[in-house]
PDB file of C-alpha atoms in Angstrom:
ATOM      1  CA  MET A   1      -0.047  -0.106  -0.030  1.00  0.00           C
ATOM      2  CA  ARG A   2       1.435   3.512  -0.754  1.00  0.00           C
ATOM      3  CA  PRO A   3       1.399   6.229   1.640  1.00  0.00           C
ATOM      4  CA  LYS A   4      -1.087   8.884   1.331  1.00  0.00           C
ATOM      5  CA  SER A   5       1.701  11.531   0.240  1.00  0.00           C
ATOM      6  CA  SER A   6       2.662   9.466  -2.701  1.00  0.00           C
ATOM      7  CA  LEU A   7      -1.024   9.664  -4.198  1.00  0.00           C
ATOM      8  CA  SER A   8      -1.006  13.600  -3.416  1.00  0.00           C
ATOM      9  CA  ALA A   9       2.237  13.869  -5.378  1.00  0.00           C
ATOM     10  CA  ALA A  10       0.867  11.666  -8.146  1.00  0.00           C
ATOM     11  CA  ALA A  11      -2.368  13.849  -8.168  1.00  0.00           C
ATOM     12  CA  ALA A  12      -0.282  16.907  -8.367  1.00  0.00           C
ATOM     13  CA  ALA A  13       1.858  15.492 -11.217  1.00  0.00           C
ATOM     14  CA  ALA A  14      -1.295  14.745 -13.247  1.00  0.00           C
ATOM     15  CA  VAL A  15      -2.498  18.455 -12.847  1.00  0.00           C
ATOM     16  CA  THR A  16       0.934  19.672 -13.809  1.00  0.00           C
ATOM     17  CA  LEU A  17       0.870  17.317 -16.847  1.00  0.00           C
ATOM     18  CA  ALA A  18      -2.644  18.459 -17.875  1.00  0.00           C
ATOM     19  CA  VAL A  19      -1.663  22.074 -17.627  1.00  0.00           C
ATOM     20  CA  ALA A  20       1.389  21.534 -19.738  1.00  0.00           C
ATOM     21  CA  LEU A  21      -0.505  19.622 -22.335  1.00  0.00           C
ATOM     22  CA  GLY A  22      -2.961  22.645 -22.362  1.00  0.00           C
ATOM     23  CA  GLY A  23      -5.874  20.760 -21.182  1.00  0.00           C
ATOM     24  CA  VAL A  24      -5.406  17.965 -23.715  1.00  0.00           C
ATOM     25  CA  SER A  25      -6.039  14.467 -22.006  1.00  0.00           C
ATOM     26  CA  ALA A  26      -3.110  12.161 -21.633  1.00  0.00           C
ATOM     27  CA  PRO A  27      -3.592   8.447 -21.279  1.00  0.00           C
ATOM     28  CA  THR A  28      -3.663   7.433 -17.715  1.00  0.00           C
ATOM     29  CA  THR A  29      -3.330   4.334 -15.628  1.00  0.00           C
ATOM     30  CA  ALA A  30      -5.289   3.892 -12.409  1.00  0.00           C
ATOM     31  CA  VAL A  31      -3.164   2.999  -9.461  1.00  0.00           C
ATOM     32  CA  ALA A  32      -4.309  -0.217  -7.563  1.00  0.00           C
ATOM     33  CA  GLY A  33      -6.467   0.526  -4.636  1.00  0.00           C
ATOM     34  CA  THR A  34      -7.416   4.138  -5.796  1.00  0.00           C
ATOM     35  CA  THR A  35     -10.504   5.616  -7.120  1.00  0.00           C
ATOM     36  CA  PRO A  36     -10.480   8.182  -9.898  1.00  0.00           C
ATOM     37  CA  PRO A  37     -12.254  11.380  -8.860  1.00  0.00           C
ATOM     38  CA  ALA A  38     -15.910  11.597 -10.388  1.00  0.00           C
ATOM     39  CA  SER A  39     -16.154  14.458 -12.900  1.00  0.00           C
ATOM     40  CA  SER A  40     -18.714  17.038 -12.213  1.00  0.00           C
ATOM     41  CA  ALA A  41     -21.694  17.358 -14.521  1.00  0.00           C
ATOM     42  CA  GLY A  42     -20.970  19.988 -17.118  1.00  0.00           C
ATOM     43  CA  SER A  43     -17.213  20.072 -16.485  1.00  0.00           C
ATOM     44  CA  GLY A  44     -16.549  17.992 -19.390  1.00  0.00           C
ATOM     45  CA  GLY A  45     -13.845  15.955 -17.317  1.00  0.00           C
ATOM     46  CA  ALA A  46     -11.430  18.976 -17.184  1.00  0.00           C
ATOM     47  CA  VAL A  47      -8.740  18.932 -14.406  1.00  0.00           C
ATOM     48  CA  PRO A  48      -9.295  21.642 -11.919  1.00  0.00           C
ATOM     49  CA  GLY A  49      -6.965  24.499 -12.429  1.00  0.00           C
ATOM     50  CA  SER A  50      -6.194  23.569 -16.032  1.00  0.00           C
ATOM     51  CA  PRO A  51      -7.134  25.863 -19.165  1.00  0.00           C
ATOM     52  CA  PRO A  52     -10.222  25.199 -21.034  1.00  0.00           C
ATOM     53  CA  PRO A  53      -9.962  22.653 -23.928  1.00  0.00           C
ATOM     54  CA  SER A  54      -8.984  24.132 -27.126  1.00  0.00           C
ATOM     55  CA  SER A  55     -10.066  23.230 -30.705  1.00  0.00           C
ATOM     56  CA  ALA A  56      -6.493  23.545 -31.902  1.00  0.00           C
ATOM     57  CA  VAL A  57      -4.540  20.388 -32.261  1.00  0.00           C
ATOM     58  CA  PRO A  58      -1.277  20.717 -30.333  1.00  0.00           C
ATOM     59  CA  GLY A  59       1.683  20.901 -32.470  1.00  0.00           C
ATOM     60  CA  SER A  60      -0.408  21.900 -35.540  1.00  0.00           C
ATOM     61  CA  PRO A  61       1.184  24.516 -38.033  1.00  0.00           C
ATOM     62  CA  PRO A  62       0.355  28.066 -37.453  1.00  0.00           C
ATOM     63  CA  PRO A  63      -2.862  29.335 -39.382  1.00  0.00           C
ATOM     64  CA  SER A  64      -0.662  31.397 -41.894  1.00  0.00           C
ATOM     65  CA  GLY A  65       0.609  28.144 -43.567  1.00  0.00           C
ATOM     66  CA  VAL A  66       4.114  29.486 -43.605  1.00  0.00           C
ATOM     67  CA  ALA A  67       6.558  26.355 -42.830  1.00  0.00           C
ATOM     68  CA  CYS A  68       9.704  27.902 -43.270  1.00  0.00           C
ATOM     69  CA  THR A  69      11.907  30.904 -42.805  1.00  0.00           C
ATOM     70  CA  VAL A  70      14.670  32.158 -45.082  1.00  0.00           C
ATOM     71  CA  ARG A  71      17.627  34.317 -44.052  1.00  0.00           C
ATOM     72  CA  TYR A  72      19.596  35.593 -47.073  1.00  0.00           C
ATOM     73  CA  SER A  73      22.716  37.761 -46.988  1.00  0.00           C
ATOM     74  CA  ALA A  74      25.405  38.669 -49.662  1.00  0.00           C
ATOM     75  CA  TYR A  75      28.834  39.991 -49.860  1.00  0.00           C
ATOM     76  CA  THR A  76      29.495  41.807 -52.981  1.00  0.00           C
ATOM     77  CA  TRP A  77      32.662  42.853 -54.770  1.00  0.00           C
ATOM     78  CA  ASP A  78      33.535  44.170 -58.251  1.00  0.00           C
ATOM     79  CA  THR A  79      31.103  42.302 -60.537  1.00  0.00           C
ATOM     80  CA  TYR A  80      30.659  39.231 -58.261  1.00  0.00           C
ATOM     81  CA  LEU A  81      28.596  38.544 -55.060  1.00  0.00           C
ATOM     82  CA  THR A  82      28.667  35.519 -52.722  1.00  0.00           C
ATOM     83  CA  SER A  83      25.287  34.612 -51.028  1.00  0.00           C
ATOM     84  CA  SER A  84      24.493  32.916 -47.949  1.00  0.00           C
ATOM     85  CA  ILE A  85      21.098  31.375 -47.527  1.00  0.00           C
ATOM     86  CA  THR A  86      19.703  29.710 -44.319  1.00  0.00           C
ATOM     87  CA  VAL A  87      16.371  27.850 -44.605  1.00  0.00           C
ATOM     88  CA  THR A  88      14.567  26.928 -41.368  1.00  0.00           C
ATOM     89  CA  ASN A  89      11.845  24.483 -41.159  1.00  0.00           C
ATOM     90  CA  THR A  90       9.343  26.208 -38.814  1.00  0.00           C
ATOM     91  CA  GLY A  91       6.611  23.328 -39.288  1.00  0.00           C
ATOM     92  CA  VAL A  92       6.160  20.140 -37.428  1.00  0.00           C
ATOM     93  CA  THR A  93       7.125  17.686 -40.065  1.00  0.00           C
ATOM     94  CA  THR A  94      10.314  16.694 -41.678  1.00  0.00           C
ATOM     95  CA  ILE A  95      10.772  18.081 -45.197  1.00  0.00           C
ATOM     96  CA  THR A  96      12.378  15.638 -47.588  1.00  0.00           C
ATOM     97  CA  SER A  97      13.541  16.214 -51.259  1.00  0.00           C
ATOM     98  CA  TRP A  98      13.400  19.882 -50.731  1.00  0.00           C
ATOM     99  CA  ARG A  99      13.296  22.578 -53.448  1.00  0.00           C
ATOM    100  CA  LEU A 100      13.891  26.231 -52.686  1.00  0.00           C
ATOM    101  CA  THR A 101      12.737  28.504 -55.621  1.00  0.00           C
ATOM    102  CA  PHE A 102      13.546  32.175 -55.850  1.00  0.00           C
ATOM    103  CA  PRO A 103      13.839  34.823 -58.535  1.00  0.00           C
ATOM    104  CA  LEU A 104      17.455  36.261 -59.136  1.00  0.00           C
ATOM    105  CA  PRO A 105      17.386  39.932 -59.895  1.00  0.00           C
ATOM    106  CA  THR A 106      18.024  40.845 -63.354  1.00  0.00           C
ATOM    107  CA  GLY A 107      21.815  40.599 -64.474  1.00  0.00           C
ATOM    108  CA  GLN A 108      22.722  38.003 -61.771  1.00  0.00           C
ATOM    109  CA  ARG A 109      24.068  34.756 -62.819  1.00  0.00           C
ATOM    110  CA  ILE A 110      25.130  31.902 -60.442  1.00  0.00           C
ATOM    111  CA  THR A 111      28.516  30.483 -61.376  1.00  0.00           C
ATOM    112  CA  THR A 112      29.022  27.879 -58.429  1.00  0.00           C
ATOM    113  CA  GLY A 113      27.103  26.907 -55.181  1.00  0.00           C
ATOM    114  CA  TRP A 114      27.559  24.747 -52.423  1.00  0.00           C
ATOM    115  CA  ASN A 115      25.062  22.427 -50.367  1.00  0.00           C
ATOM    116  CA  ALA A 116      22.656  22.480 -53.236  1.00  0.00           C
ATOM    117  CA  VAL A 117      22.178  22.049 -57.014  1.00  0.00           C
ATOM    118  CA  TYR A 118      21.190  25.272 -58.605  1.00  0.00           C
ATOM    119  CA  SER A 119      19.026  25.311 -62.075  1.00  0.00           C
ATOM    120  CA  PRO A 120      19.006  27.375 -64.135  1.00  0.00           C
ATOM    121  CA  SER A 121      21.778  29.988 -63.325  1.00  0.00           C
ATOM    122  CA  SER A 122      19.612  33.020 -63.820  1.00  0.00           C
ATOM    123  CA  GLY A 123      16.019  34.117 -63.854  1.00  0.00           C
ATOM    124  CA  THR A 124      13.756  32.130 -61.487  1.00  0.00           C
ATOM    125  CA  VAL A 125      16.146  29.570 -59.950  1.00  0.00           C
ATOM    126  CA  THR A 126      15.588  26.278 -58.040  1.00  0.00           C
ATOM    127  CA  ALA A 127      18.069  24.960 -55.492  1.00  0.00           C
ATOM    128  CA  ARG A 128      17.441  21.337 -54.708  1.00  0.00           C
ATOM    129  CA  GLY A 129      19.018  19.540 -51.714  1.00  0.00           C
ATOM    130  CA  HIS A 130      22.567  17.835 -52.300  1.00  0.00           C
ATOM    131  CA  ASP A 131      24.174  15.055 -50.590  1.00  0.00           C
ATOM    132  CA  ASP A 132      23.578  15.200 -46.955  1.00  0.00           C
ATOM    133  CA  HIS A 133      21.349  18.462 -47.137  1.00  0.00           C
ATOM    134  CA  VAL A 134      18.190  16.548 -48.451  1.00  0.00           C
ATOM    135  CA  THR A 135      15.972  16.591 -45.099  1.00  0.00           C
ATOM    136  CA  ILE A 136      15.242  19.483 -42.935  1.00  0.00           C
ATOM    137  CA  GLY A 137      13.740  18.279 -39.469  1.00  0.00           C
ATOM    138  CA  PRO A 138      11.251  20.263 -37.606  1.00  0.00           C
ATOM    139  CA  GLY A 139      13.045  23.294 -36.056  1.00  0.00           C
ATOM    140  CA  GLY A 140      16.075  22.394 -38.126  1.00  0.00           C
ATOM    141  CA  ALA A 141      17.929  24.512 -40.575  1.00  0.00           C
ATOM    142  CA  ILE A 142      20.232  24.149 -43.534  1.00  0.00           C
ATOM    143  CA  ALA A 143      22.782  26.504 -44.916  1.00  0.00           C
ATOM    144  CA  ILE A 144      23.356  26.720 -48.548  1.00  0.00           C
ATOM    145  CA  GLY A 145      24.942  29.452 -50.972  1.00  0.00           C
ATOM    146  CA  TYR A 146      26.441  30.489 -54.173  1.00  0.00           C
ATOM    147  CA  VAL A 147      28.596  32.665 -56.127  1.00  0.00           C
ATOM    148  CA  ALA A 148      27.197  34.811 -58.974  1.00  0.00           C
ATOM    149  CA  ASP A 149      28.347  37.374 -61.356  1.00  0.00           C
ATOM    150  CA  HIS A 150      26.348  40.524 -61.986  1.00  0.00           C
ATOM    151  CA  THR A 151      25.884  43.637 -64.232  1.00  0.00           C
ATOM    152  CA  GLY A 152      25.487  45.992 -61.410  1.00  0.00           C
ATOM    153  CA  ASP A 153      22.364  44.859 -59.683  1.00  0.00           C
ATOM    154  CA  THR A 154      23.604  43.308 -56.405  1.00  0.00           C
ATOM    155  CA  GLY A 155      19.984  43.114 -54.802  1.00  0.00           C
ATOM    156  CA  SER A 156      18.514  40.252 -52.949  1.00  0.00           C
ATOM    157  CA  PRO A 157      15.946  37.821 -54.376  1.00  0.00           C
ATOM    158  CA  SER A 158      12.383  39.251 -53.547  1.00  0.00           C
ATOM    159  CA  SER A 159      10.797  35.970 -52.340  1.00  0.00           C
ATOM    160  CA  PHE A 160      11.562  32.333 -51.596  1.00  0.00           C
ATOM    161  CA  THR A 161       9.274  29.118 -51.757  1.00  0.00           C
ATOM    162  CA  LEU A 162      10.158  25.893 -50.378  1.00  0.00           C
ATOM    163  CA  ASN A 163       8.382  22.962 -52.186  1.00  0.00           C
ATOM    164  CA  GLY A 164       5.696  25.361 -53.397  1.00  0.00           C
ATOM    165  CA  THR A 165       5.104  27.051 -50.051  1.00  0.00           C
ATOM    166  CA  PRO A 166       6.003  30.679 -49.436  1.00  0.00           C
ATOM    167  CA  CYS A 167       8.811  31.244 -46.838  1.00  0.00           C
ATOM    168  CA  ALA A 168       8.757  34.153 -44.296  1.00  0.00           C
ATOM    169  CA  LEU A 169      11.911  36.314 -44.789  1.00  0.00           C
ATOM    170  CA  GLY A 170      13.956  36.495 -41.579  1.00  0.00           C
TER     171      GLY A 170
END
């Protein structure tokens, strides 16, 4: 038989778990020799002190649909530039076989790149994962980049899409 203090600690842990889960029920196992508390009529079985149940599914993507953030920077000299692109998966599922599409400003042409395969070299470019950069886990990021020549316009791409989904610029 368990001492009464252990049952109180278990009940406190259950309330803490329910609060941490945002009111979402977790599977429970009854302890032998105990009786689960009866739920009050109209309470919906909510744990006292827990927030009301939400209709949102925990871990679901934000309503905006953005599942990625792209950070872009460039170092320019003469008629060349070196870009650095960091793609972060802000969603909850792993992204595999990714394709990042972006428009190069007029007059820029990619001459070489790393951690991705780029095609075509100008206009609207698609970068595809290369070697060990083919998956991006939830919360994970990859770093890619390229060297380009230019005819004076050293501007940044105006937008990025990852597998057809627009990315936030960050």
